[in-house]
mmCIF file of C-alpha atoms and ligand atoms in Angstrom:
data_model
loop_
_atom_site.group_PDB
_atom_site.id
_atom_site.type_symbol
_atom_site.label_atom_id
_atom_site.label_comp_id
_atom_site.label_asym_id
_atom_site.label_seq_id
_atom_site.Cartn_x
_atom_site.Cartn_y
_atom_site.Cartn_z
ATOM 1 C CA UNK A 1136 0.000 0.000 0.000
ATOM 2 C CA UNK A 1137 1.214 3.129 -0.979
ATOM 3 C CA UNK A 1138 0.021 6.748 0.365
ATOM 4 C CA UNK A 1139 0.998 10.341 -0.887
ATOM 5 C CA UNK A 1140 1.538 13.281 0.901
ATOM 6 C CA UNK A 1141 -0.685 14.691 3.816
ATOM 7 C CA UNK A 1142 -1.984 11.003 4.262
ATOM 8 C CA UNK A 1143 0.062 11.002 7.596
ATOM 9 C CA UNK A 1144 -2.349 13.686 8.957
ATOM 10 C CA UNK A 1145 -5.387 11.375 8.492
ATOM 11 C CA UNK A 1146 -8.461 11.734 11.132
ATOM 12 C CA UNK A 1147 -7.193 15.062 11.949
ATOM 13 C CA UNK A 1148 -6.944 16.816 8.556
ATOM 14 C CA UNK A 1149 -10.182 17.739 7.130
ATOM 15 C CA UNK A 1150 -12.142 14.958 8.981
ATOM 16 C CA UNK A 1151 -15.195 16.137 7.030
ATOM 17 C CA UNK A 1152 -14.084 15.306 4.243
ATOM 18 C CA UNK A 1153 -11.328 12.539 4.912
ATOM 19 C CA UNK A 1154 -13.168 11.438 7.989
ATOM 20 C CA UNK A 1155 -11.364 10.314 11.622
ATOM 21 C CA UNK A 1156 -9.923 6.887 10.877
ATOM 22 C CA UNK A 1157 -5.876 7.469 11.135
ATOM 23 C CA UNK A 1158 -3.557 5.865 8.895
ATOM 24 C CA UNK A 1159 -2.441 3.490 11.627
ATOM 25 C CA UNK A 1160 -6.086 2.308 12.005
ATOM 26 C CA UNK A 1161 -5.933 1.471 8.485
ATOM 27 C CA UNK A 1162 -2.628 -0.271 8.625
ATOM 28 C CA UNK A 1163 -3.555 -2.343 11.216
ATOM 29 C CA UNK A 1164 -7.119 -3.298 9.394
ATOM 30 C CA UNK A 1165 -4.984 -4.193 6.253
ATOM 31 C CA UNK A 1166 -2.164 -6.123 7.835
ATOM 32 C CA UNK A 1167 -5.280 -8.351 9.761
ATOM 33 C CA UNK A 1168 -6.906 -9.155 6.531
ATOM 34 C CA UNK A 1169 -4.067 -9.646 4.430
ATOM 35 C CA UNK A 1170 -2.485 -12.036 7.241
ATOM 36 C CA UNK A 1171 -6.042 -14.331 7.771
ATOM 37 C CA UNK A 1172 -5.425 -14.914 3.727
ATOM 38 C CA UNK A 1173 -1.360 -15.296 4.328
ATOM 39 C CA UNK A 1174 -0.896 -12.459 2.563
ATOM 40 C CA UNK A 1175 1.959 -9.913 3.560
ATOM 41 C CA UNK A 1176 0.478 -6.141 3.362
ATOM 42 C CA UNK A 1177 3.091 -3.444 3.738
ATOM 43 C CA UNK A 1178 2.432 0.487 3.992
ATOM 44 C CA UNK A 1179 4.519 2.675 3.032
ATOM 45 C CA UNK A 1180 3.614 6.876 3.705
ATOM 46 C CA UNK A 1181 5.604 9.468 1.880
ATOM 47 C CA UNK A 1182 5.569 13.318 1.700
ATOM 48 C CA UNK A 1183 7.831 13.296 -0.875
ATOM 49 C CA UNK A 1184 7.616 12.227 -4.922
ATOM 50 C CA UNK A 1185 10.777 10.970 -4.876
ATOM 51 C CA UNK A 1186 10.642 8.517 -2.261
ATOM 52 C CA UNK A 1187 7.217 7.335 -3.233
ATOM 53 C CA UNK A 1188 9.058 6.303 -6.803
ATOM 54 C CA UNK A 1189 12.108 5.074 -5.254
ATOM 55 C CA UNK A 1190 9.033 2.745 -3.238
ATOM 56 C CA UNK A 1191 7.728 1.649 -6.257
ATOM 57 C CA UNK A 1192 10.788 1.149 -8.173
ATOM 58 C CA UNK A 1193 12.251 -1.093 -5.036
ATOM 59 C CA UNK A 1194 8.942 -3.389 -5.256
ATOM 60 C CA UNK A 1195 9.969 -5.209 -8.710
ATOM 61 C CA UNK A 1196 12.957 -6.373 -7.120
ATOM 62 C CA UNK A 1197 10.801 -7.638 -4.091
ATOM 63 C CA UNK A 1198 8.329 -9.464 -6.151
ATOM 64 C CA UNK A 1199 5.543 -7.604 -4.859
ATOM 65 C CA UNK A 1200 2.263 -8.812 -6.491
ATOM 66 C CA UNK A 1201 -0.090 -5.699 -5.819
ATOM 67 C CA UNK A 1202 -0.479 -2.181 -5.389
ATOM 68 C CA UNK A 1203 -3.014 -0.513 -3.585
ATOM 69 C CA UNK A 1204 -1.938 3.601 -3.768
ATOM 70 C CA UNK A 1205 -3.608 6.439 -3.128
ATOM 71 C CA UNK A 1206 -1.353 9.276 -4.719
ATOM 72 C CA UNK A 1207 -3.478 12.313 -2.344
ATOM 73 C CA UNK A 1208 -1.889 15.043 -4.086
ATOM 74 C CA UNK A 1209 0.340 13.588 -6.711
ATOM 75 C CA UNK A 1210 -2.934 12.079 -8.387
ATOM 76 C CA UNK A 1211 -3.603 15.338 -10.589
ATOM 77 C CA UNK A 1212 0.109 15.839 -10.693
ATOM 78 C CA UNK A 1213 2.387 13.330 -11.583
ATOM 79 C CA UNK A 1214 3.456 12.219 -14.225
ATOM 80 C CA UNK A 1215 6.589 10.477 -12.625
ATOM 81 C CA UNK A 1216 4.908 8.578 -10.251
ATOM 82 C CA UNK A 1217 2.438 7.253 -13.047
ATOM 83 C CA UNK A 1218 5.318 6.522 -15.207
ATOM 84 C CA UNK A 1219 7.134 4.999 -11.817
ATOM 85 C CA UNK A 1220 4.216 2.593 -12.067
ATOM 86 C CA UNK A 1221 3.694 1.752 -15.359
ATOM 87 C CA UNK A 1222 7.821 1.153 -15.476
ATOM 88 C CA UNK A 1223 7.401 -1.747 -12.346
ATOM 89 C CA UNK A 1224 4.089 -3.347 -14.626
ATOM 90 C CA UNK A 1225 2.599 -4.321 -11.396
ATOM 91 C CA UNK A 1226 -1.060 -4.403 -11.163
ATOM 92 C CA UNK A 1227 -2.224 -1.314 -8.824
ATOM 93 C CA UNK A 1228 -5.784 -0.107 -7.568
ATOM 94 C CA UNK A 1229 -6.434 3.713 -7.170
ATOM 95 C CA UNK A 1230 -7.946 4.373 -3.911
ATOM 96 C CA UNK A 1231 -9.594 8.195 -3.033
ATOM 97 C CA UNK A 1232 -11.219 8.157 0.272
ATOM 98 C CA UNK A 1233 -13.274 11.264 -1.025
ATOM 99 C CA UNK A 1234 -15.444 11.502 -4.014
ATOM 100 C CA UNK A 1235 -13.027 13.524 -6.540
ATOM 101 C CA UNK A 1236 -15.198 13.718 -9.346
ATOM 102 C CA UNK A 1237 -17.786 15.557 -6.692
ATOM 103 C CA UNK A 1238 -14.645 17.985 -5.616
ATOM 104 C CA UNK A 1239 -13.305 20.919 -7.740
ATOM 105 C CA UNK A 1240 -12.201 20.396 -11.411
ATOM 106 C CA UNK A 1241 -8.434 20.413 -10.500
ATOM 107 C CA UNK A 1242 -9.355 17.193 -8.627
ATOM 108 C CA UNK A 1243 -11.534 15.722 -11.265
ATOM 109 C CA UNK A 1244 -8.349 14.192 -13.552
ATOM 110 C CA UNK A 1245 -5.888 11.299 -12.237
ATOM 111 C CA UNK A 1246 -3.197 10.394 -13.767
ATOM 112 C CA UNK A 1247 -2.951 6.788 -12.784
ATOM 113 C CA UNK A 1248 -6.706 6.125 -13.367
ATOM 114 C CA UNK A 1249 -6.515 5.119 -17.243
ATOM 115 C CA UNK A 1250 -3.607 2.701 -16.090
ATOM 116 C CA UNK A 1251 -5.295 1.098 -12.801
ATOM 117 C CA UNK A 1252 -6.913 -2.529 -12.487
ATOM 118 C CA UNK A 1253 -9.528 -0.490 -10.962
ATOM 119 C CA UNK A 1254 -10.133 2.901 -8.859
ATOM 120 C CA UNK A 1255 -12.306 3.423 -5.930
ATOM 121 C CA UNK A 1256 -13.273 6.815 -4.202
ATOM 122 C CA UNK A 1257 -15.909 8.025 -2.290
ATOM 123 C CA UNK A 1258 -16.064 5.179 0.369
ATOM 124 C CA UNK A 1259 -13.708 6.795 2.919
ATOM 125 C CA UNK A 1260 -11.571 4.577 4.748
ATOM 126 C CA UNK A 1261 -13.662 1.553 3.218
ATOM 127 C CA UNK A 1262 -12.055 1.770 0.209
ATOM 128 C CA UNK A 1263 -8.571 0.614 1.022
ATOM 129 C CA UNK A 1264 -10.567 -2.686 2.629
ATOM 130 C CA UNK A 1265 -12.672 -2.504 -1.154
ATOM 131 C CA UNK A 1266 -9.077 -2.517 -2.768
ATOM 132 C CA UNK A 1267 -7.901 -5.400 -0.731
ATOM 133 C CA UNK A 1268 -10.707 -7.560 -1.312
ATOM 134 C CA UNK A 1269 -10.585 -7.420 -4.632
ATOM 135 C CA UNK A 1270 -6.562 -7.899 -4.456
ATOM 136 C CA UNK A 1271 -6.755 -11.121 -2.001
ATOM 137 C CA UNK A 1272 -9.694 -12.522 -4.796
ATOM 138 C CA UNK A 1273 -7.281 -11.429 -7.844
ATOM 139 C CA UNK A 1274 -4.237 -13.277 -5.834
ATOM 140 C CA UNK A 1275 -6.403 -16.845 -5.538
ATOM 141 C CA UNK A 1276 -7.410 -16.233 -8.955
ATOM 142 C CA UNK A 1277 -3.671 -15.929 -10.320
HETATM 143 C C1 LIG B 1263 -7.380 12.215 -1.991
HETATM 144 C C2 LIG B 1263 -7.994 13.242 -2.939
HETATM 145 C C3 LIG B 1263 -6.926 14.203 -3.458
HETATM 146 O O1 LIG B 1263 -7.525 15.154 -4.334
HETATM 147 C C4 LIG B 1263 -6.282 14.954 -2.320
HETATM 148 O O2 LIG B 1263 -5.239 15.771 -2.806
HETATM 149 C C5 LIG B 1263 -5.790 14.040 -1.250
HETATM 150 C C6 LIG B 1263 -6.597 12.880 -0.879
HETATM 151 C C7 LIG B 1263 -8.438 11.318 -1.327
HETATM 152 O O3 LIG B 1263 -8.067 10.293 -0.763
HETATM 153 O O4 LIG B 1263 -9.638 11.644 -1.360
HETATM 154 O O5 LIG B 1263 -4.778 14.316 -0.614
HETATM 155 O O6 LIG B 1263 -6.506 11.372 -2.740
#
């Protein structure tokens, strides 16, 4: 799992529109579900494009199966982290917690959604559960 900047801040910043569940809470939710299917869920929170590439980049060489990323910021930004991405050719789900197509126009256009096995917003902290879901099923299926 994979989480842009500001992400840290989660269930303080803007709970009305991120809501109050922290990023720990999530962690700990994901690591449960992924370990009652065997399967190894790691987090990884950057405020910082480089690092979040250097992440990705590092996750070929470890075989990593999935992605579940939610770019915050960087999702109407950048291109590097898309190309990042689409350089690894993992399979990755696009996770908003808010509705961005209901937000302002700068929010409206992602540029890893064209690219993504699938993308989920709206749901709030739901969605990274959503994302897994569909992960552990695409893992049994593969
Ligand atoms: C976000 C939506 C982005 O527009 C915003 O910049 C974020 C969070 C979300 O999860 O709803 O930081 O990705």
């Amino acid at each position: 799992m994979l989480h842009g900047p500001n992400l840290n801040l989660l269930g303080t910043r803007e709970p009305e529109i991120y809501g109050h569940t922290t990023l720990t809470d999530v962690h700990q939710a994901m690591e449960a579900r992924g370990r009652a299917d065997g399967v190894l869920v790691e987090s990884f929170q950057s405020n910082h494009e480089g690092q979040l590439i250097d992440r990705i980049q590092a996750a070929a060489a470890e075989d990593v199966r999935f992605i579940i990323i939610n770019p915050a910021g960087y999702t109407h930004t950048s291109v590097a982290l898309r190309d990042a991405l689409a350089a690894v050719a993992i399979p990755y789900v696009e996770v908003h917690l808010s509705n961005i197509h209901a937000r302002e126009p700068f929010r409206q256009h992602s540029y890893f959604s064209d690219r993504a096995a699938g993308v989920i917003c709206g749901l709030g902290a739901y969605g990274y559960i959503a994302a897994l879901e569909f992960t552990l099923s695409r893992l049994r299926d593969h």
